[in-house]
Coordinates of C-alpha atoms and ligand atoms in Angstrom, one line a residue:
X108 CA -2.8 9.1 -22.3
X109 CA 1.0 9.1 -23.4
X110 CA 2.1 5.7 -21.3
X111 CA 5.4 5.6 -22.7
X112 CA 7.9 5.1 -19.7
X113 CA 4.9 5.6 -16.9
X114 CA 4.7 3.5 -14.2
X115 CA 2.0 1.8 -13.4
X116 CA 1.5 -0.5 -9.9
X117 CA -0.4 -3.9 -9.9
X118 CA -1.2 -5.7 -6.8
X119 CA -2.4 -9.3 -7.1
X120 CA -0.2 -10.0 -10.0
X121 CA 0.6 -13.4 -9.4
X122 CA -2.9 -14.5 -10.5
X123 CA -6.0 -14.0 -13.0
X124 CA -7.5 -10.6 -13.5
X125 CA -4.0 -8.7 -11.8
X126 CA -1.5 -10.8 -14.2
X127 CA -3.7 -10.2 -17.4
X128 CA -3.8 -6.8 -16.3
X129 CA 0.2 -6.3 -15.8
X130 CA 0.8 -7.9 -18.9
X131 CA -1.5 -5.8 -20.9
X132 CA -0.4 -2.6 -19.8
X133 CA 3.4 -3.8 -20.3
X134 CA 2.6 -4.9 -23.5
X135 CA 1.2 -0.9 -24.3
X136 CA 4.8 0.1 -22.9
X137 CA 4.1 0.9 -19.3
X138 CA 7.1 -0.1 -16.7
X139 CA 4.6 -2.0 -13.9
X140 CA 5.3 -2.9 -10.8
X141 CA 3.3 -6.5 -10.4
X142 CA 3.0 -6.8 -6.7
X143 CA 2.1 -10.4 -4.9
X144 CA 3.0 -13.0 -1.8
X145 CA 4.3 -15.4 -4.7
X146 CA 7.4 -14.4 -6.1
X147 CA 8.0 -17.2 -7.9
X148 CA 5.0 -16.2 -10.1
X149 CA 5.9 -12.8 -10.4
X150 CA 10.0 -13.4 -11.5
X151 CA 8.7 -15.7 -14.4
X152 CA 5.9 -13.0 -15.5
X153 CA 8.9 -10.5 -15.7
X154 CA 11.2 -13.1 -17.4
X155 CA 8.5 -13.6 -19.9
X156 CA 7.2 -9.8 -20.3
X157 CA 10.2 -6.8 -20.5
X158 CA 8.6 -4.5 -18.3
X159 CA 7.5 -6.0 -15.0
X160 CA 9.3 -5.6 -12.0
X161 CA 8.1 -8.0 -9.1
X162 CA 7.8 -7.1 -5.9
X163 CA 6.7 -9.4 -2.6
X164 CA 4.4 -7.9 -0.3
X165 CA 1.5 -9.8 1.9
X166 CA -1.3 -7.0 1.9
X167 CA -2.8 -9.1 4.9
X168 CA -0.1 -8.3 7.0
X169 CA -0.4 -4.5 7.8
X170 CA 3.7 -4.2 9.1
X171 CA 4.4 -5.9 5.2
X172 CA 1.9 -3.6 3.4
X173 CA 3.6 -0.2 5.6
X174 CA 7.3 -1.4 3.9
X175 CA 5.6 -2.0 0.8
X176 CA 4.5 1.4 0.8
X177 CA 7.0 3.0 2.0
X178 CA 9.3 1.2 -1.0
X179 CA 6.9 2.8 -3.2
X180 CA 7.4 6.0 -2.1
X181 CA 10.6 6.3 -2.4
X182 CA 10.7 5.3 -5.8
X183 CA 12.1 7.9 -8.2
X184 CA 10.1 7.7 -11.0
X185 CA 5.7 8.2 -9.5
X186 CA 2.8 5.4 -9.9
X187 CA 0.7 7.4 -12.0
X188 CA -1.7 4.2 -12.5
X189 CA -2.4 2.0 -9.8
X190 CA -4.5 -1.1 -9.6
X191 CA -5.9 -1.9 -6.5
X192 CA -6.7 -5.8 -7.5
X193 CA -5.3 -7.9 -4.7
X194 CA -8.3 -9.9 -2.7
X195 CA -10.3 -13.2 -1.8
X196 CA -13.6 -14.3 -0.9
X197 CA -14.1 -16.7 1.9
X198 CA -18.1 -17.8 2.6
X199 CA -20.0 -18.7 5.5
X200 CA -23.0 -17.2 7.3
X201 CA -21.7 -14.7 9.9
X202 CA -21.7 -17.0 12.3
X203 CA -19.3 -19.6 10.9
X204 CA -16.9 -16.8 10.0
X205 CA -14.6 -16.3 12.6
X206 CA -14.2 -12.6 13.4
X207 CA -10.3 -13.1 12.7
X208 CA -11.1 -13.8 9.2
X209 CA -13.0 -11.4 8.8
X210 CA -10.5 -9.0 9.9
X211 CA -7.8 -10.5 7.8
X212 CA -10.5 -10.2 4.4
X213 CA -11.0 -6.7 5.4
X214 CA -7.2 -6.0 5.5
X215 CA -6.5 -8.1 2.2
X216 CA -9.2 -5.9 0.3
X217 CA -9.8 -3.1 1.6
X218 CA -7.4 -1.5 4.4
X219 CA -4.2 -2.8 2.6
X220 CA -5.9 -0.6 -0.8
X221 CA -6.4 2.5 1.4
X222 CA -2.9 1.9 2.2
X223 CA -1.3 1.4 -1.2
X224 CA -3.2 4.5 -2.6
X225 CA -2.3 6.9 -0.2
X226 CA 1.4 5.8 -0.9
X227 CA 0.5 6.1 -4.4
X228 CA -1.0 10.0 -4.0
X229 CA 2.2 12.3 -3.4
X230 CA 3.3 11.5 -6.4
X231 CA 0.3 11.8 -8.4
X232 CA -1.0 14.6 -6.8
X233 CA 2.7 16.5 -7.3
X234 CA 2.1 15.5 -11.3
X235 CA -1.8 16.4 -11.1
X236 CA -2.3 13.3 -12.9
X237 CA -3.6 9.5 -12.5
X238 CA -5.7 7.1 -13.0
X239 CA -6.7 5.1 -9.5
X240 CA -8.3 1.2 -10.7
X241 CA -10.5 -0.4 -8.0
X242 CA -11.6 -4.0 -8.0
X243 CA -14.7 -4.7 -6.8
X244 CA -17.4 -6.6 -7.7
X245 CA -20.9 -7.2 -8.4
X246 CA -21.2 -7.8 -4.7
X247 CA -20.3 -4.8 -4.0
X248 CA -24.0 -3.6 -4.5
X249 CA -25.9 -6.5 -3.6
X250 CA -24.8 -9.9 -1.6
X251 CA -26.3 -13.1 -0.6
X252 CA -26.5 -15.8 1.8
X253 CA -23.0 -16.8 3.5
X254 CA -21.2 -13.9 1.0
X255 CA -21.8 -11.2 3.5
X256 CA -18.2 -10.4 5.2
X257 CA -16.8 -10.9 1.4
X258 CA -19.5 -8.5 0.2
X259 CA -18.8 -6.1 2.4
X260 CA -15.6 -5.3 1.9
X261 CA -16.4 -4.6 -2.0
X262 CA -19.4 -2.7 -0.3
X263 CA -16.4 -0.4 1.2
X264 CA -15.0 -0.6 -2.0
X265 CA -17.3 0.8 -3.2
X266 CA -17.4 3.8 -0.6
X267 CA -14.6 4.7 -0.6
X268 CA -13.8 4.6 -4.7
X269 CA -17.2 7.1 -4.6
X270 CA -15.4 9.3 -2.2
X271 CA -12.4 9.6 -3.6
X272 CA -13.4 10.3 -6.9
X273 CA -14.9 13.1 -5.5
X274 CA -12.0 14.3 -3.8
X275 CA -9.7 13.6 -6.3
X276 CA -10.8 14.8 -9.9
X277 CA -10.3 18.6 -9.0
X278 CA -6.8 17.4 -8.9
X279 CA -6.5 15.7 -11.8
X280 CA -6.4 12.0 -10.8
X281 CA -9.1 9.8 -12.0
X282 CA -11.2 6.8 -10.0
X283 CA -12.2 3.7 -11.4
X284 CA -14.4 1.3 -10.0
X285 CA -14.2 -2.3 -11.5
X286 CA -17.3 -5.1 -10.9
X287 CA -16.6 -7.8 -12.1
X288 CA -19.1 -10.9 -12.5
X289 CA -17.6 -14.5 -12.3
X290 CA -14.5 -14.7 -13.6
X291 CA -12.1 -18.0 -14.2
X292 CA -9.5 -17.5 -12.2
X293 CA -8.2 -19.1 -9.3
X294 CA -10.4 -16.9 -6.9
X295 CA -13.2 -19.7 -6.4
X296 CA -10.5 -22.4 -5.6
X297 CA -8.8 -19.9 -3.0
X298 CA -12.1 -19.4 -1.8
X299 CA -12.7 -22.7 -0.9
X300 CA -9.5 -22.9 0.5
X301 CA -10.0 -20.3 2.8
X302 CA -13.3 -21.0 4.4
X303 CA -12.7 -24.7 4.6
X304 CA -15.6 -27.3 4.8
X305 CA -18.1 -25.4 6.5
X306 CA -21.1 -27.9 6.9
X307 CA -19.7 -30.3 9.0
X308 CA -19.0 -27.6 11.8
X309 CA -22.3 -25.4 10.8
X310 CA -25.1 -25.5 13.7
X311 CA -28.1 -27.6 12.1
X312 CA -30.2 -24.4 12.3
X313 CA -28.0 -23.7 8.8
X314 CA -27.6 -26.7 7.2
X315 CA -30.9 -26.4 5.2
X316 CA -29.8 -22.7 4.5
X317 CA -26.4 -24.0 2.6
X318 CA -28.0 -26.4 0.8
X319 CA -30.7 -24.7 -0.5
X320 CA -28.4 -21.6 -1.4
X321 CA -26.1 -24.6 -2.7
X322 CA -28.9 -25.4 -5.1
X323 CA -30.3 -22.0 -5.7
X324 CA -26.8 -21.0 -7.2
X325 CA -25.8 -24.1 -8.7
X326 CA -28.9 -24.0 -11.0
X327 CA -27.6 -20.5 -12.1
X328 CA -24.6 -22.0 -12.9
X329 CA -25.5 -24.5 -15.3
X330 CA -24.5 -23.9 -18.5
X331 CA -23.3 -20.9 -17.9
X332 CA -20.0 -20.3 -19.9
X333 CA -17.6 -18.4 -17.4
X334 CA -15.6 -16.1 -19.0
X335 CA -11.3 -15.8 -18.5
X336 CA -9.7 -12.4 -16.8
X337 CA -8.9 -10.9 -20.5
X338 CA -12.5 -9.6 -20.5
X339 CA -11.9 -7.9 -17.3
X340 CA -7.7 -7.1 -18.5
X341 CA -9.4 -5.0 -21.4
X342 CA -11.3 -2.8 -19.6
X343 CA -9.0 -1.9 -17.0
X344 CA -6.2 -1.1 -20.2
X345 CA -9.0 0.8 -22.0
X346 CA -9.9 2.7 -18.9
X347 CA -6.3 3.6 -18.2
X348 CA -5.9 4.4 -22.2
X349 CA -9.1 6.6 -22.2
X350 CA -9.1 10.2 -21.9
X351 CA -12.4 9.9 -20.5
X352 CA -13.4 6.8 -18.6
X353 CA -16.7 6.1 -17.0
X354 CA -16.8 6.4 -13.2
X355 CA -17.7 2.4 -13.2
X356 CA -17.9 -0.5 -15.3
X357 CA -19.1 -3.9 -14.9
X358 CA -18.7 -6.8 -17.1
X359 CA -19.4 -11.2 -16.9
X360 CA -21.9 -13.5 -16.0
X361 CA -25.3 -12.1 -14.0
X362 CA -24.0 -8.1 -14.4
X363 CA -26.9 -8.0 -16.7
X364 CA -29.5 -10.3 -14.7
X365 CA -28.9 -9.4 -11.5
X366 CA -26.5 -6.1 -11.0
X367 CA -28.9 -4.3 -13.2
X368 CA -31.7 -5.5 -11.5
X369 CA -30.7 -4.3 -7.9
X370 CA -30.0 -0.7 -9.7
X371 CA -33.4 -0.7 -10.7
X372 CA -35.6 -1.9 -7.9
X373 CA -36.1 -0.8 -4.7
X374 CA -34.5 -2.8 -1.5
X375 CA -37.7 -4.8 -0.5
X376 CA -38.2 -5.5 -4.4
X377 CA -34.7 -6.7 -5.0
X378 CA -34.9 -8.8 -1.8
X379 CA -37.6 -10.8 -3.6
X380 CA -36.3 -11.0 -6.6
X381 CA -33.1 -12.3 -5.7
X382 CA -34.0 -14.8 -2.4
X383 CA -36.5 -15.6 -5.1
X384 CA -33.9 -16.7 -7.6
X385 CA -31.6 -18.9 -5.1
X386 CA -34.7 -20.3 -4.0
X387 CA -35.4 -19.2 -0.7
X388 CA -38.1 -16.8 -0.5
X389 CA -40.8 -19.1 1.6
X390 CA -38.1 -21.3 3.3
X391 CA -39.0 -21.7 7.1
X392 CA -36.5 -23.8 9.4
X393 CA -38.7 -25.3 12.4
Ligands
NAP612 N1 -12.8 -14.0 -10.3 C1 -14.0 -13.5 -10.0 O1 -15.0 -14.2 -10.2 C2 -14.1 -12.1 -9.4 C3 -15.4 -11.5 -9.4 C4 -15.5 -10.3 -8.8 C5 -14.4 -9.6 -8.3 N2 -13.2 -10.2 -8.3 C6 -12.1 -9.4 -7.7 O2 -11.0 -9.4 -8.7 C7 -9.7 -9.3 -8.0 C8 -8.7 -10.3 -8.6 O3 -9.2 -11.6 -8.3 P1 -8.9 -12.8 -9.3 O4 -10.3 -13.3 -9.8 O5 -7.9 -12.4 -10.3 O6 -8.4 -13.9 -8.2 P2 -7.0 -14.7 -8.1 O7 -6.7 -15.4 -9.4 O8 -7.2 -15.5 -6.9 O9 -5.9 -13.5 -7.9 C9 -5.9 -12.8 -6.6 C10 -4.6 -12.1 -6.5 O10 -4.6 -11.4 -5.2 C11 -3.3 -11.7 -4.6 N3 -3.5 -11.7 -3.1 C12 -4.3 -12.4 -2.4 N4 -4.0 -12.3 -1.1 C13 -2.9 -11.5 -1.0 C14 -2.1 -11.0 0.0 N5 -2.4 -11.4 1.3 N6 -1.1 -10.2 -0.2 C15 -0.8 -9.9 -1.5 N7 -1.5 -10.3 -2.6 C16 -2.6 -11.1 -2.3 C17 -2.9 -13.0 -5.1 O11 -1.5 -13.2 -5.0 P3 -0.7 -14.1 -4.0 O12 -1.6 -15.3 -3.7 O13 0.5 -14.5 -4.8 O14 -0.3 -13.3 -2.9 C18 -3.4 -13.0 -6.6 O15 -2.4 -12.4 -7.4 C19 -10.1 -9.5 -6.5 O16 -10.1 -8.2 -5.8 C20 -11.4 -10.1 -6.5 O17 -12.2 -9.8 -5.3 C21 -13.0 -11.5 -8.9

């Protein structure tokens, strides 16, 4: 792909796997767009790399994310690569997630995308030509206990990537999904942030639950070396770079143990596997 003056969009710039990614893909002499809430962050990555342009937008804020997109439309030169990398996770078992944050996840990673590409589409579609970058996550094929709202909107993801893939390679435009294992970034610490301290409030029905998935998961942690958003910054440049990308990729810590796993068993299967591995396959609350 000849990147030289193409513009490229990043949202979640500010942070981890988005900044890597905007500054890899500047670096390889694309102009990109690095779109966050804090601006701050994004005016020092385009003082230190000639290339970015920031731009404020709060994708969790559908009136913010509509003049976003408009902004991006009327820009004169077309995104012809866009990555759709903004999102959290919050945690909690469905009932200790309110159904406003759950709303508020869903807009964040999944409406606010659906938003952004279609902005992105006229112009790629006019050029018959793009590459399309979604970031999901290995939980967007299989979740567990208290990830389920999170999971779910990588599940749709998921969905709708598939879809347009379909829809779009007759016109030229390419589809990427992205699934990512754990990553160090600041994702786990906004995380927490998010969902607060949930065992205090929790009903004691759920108590045991969180602390025996606290266990079950710590244990996979240990020793586990976590890897930094470069591994996931060079496969999102060599995917845009590519004159033939796969239709997914996934790359970090349990893609191997687990991700590969749920591709290869059946649902009840995988259910054992997995409630087996966190620990809570014969757990009974009286
Ligand atoms: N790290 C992991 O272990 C992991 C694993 C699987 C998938 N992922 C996925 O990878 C993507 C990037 O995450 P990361 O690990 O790089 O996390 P991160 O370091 O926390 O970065 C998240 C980015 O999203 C932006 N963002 C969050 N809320 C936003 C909002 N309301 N409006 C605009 N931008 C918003 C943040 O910018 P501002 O706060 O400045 O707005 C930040 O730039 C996410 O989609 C995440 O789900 C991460």
């Amino acid at each position: 792909m000849d990147n030289k003056r193409k513009t490229a969009l990043v949202t979640g710039a500010s942070s981890g796997i988005g900044r890597k990614t905007a500054i890899k893909l500047a670096e390889n002499g694309f102009q990109v767009i690095g779109a966050a809430r804090r601006m701050d962050r994004l005016v020092e990555l385009s003082d230190q790399f000639k290339g970015i342009i920031p731009k404020k937008v709060d994708l969790s804020i559908p009136e913010d994310t509509e003049r976003f997109c408009q902004e991006i439309k009327g820009l004169s030169e077309s995104v012809s690569v866009l990555i759709n990398n903004a999102g959290y996770s919050i945690r909690g078992t469905l009932e200790d997630v309110s159904i406003e944050a759950a709303r508020r996840i869903f807009e964040v990673n999944f409406f606010s995308l659906i938003s952004v590409t279609r902005a992105c589409l006229l112009g790629m579609r006019r050029l018959r030509e793009g590459t399309i970058v979604n970031l999901s996550s290995i939980v967007g094929k299989f979740t567990f206990p208290m990830g389920g709202v999170y999971a779910a909107t990588k599940y749709a993801v998921e969905g709708i990537s598939d879809a347009l893939r379909m829809e779009l390679r007759p016109l030229g435009i390419r589809v990427i999904t992205i699934r990512p294992g754990v990553i160090a970034t600041e994702f786990n610490e906004v995380a927490t942030e998010m969902t607060g301290d949930l065992m205090p409030m929790t009903d004691p029905d759920y108590k045991p639950i969180y602390e025996a998935v606290g266990t079950g998961v710590g244990k996979m942690f240990t020793g586990l070396t976590i890897p930094d958003p470069d591994l996931i910054a060079n496969i999102i440049l060599e995917v845009v770079l590519s004159e033939s990308p796969k239709s997914t990729y996934a790359a970090g810590p349990f893609t191997d143990e687990i991700l590969s796993k749920r591709f290869l068993l059946d649902d009840d299967a995988f259910d054992r596997f997995w409630t087996e591995k966190i620990g809570i396959t014969e757990m009974k609350i009286e």
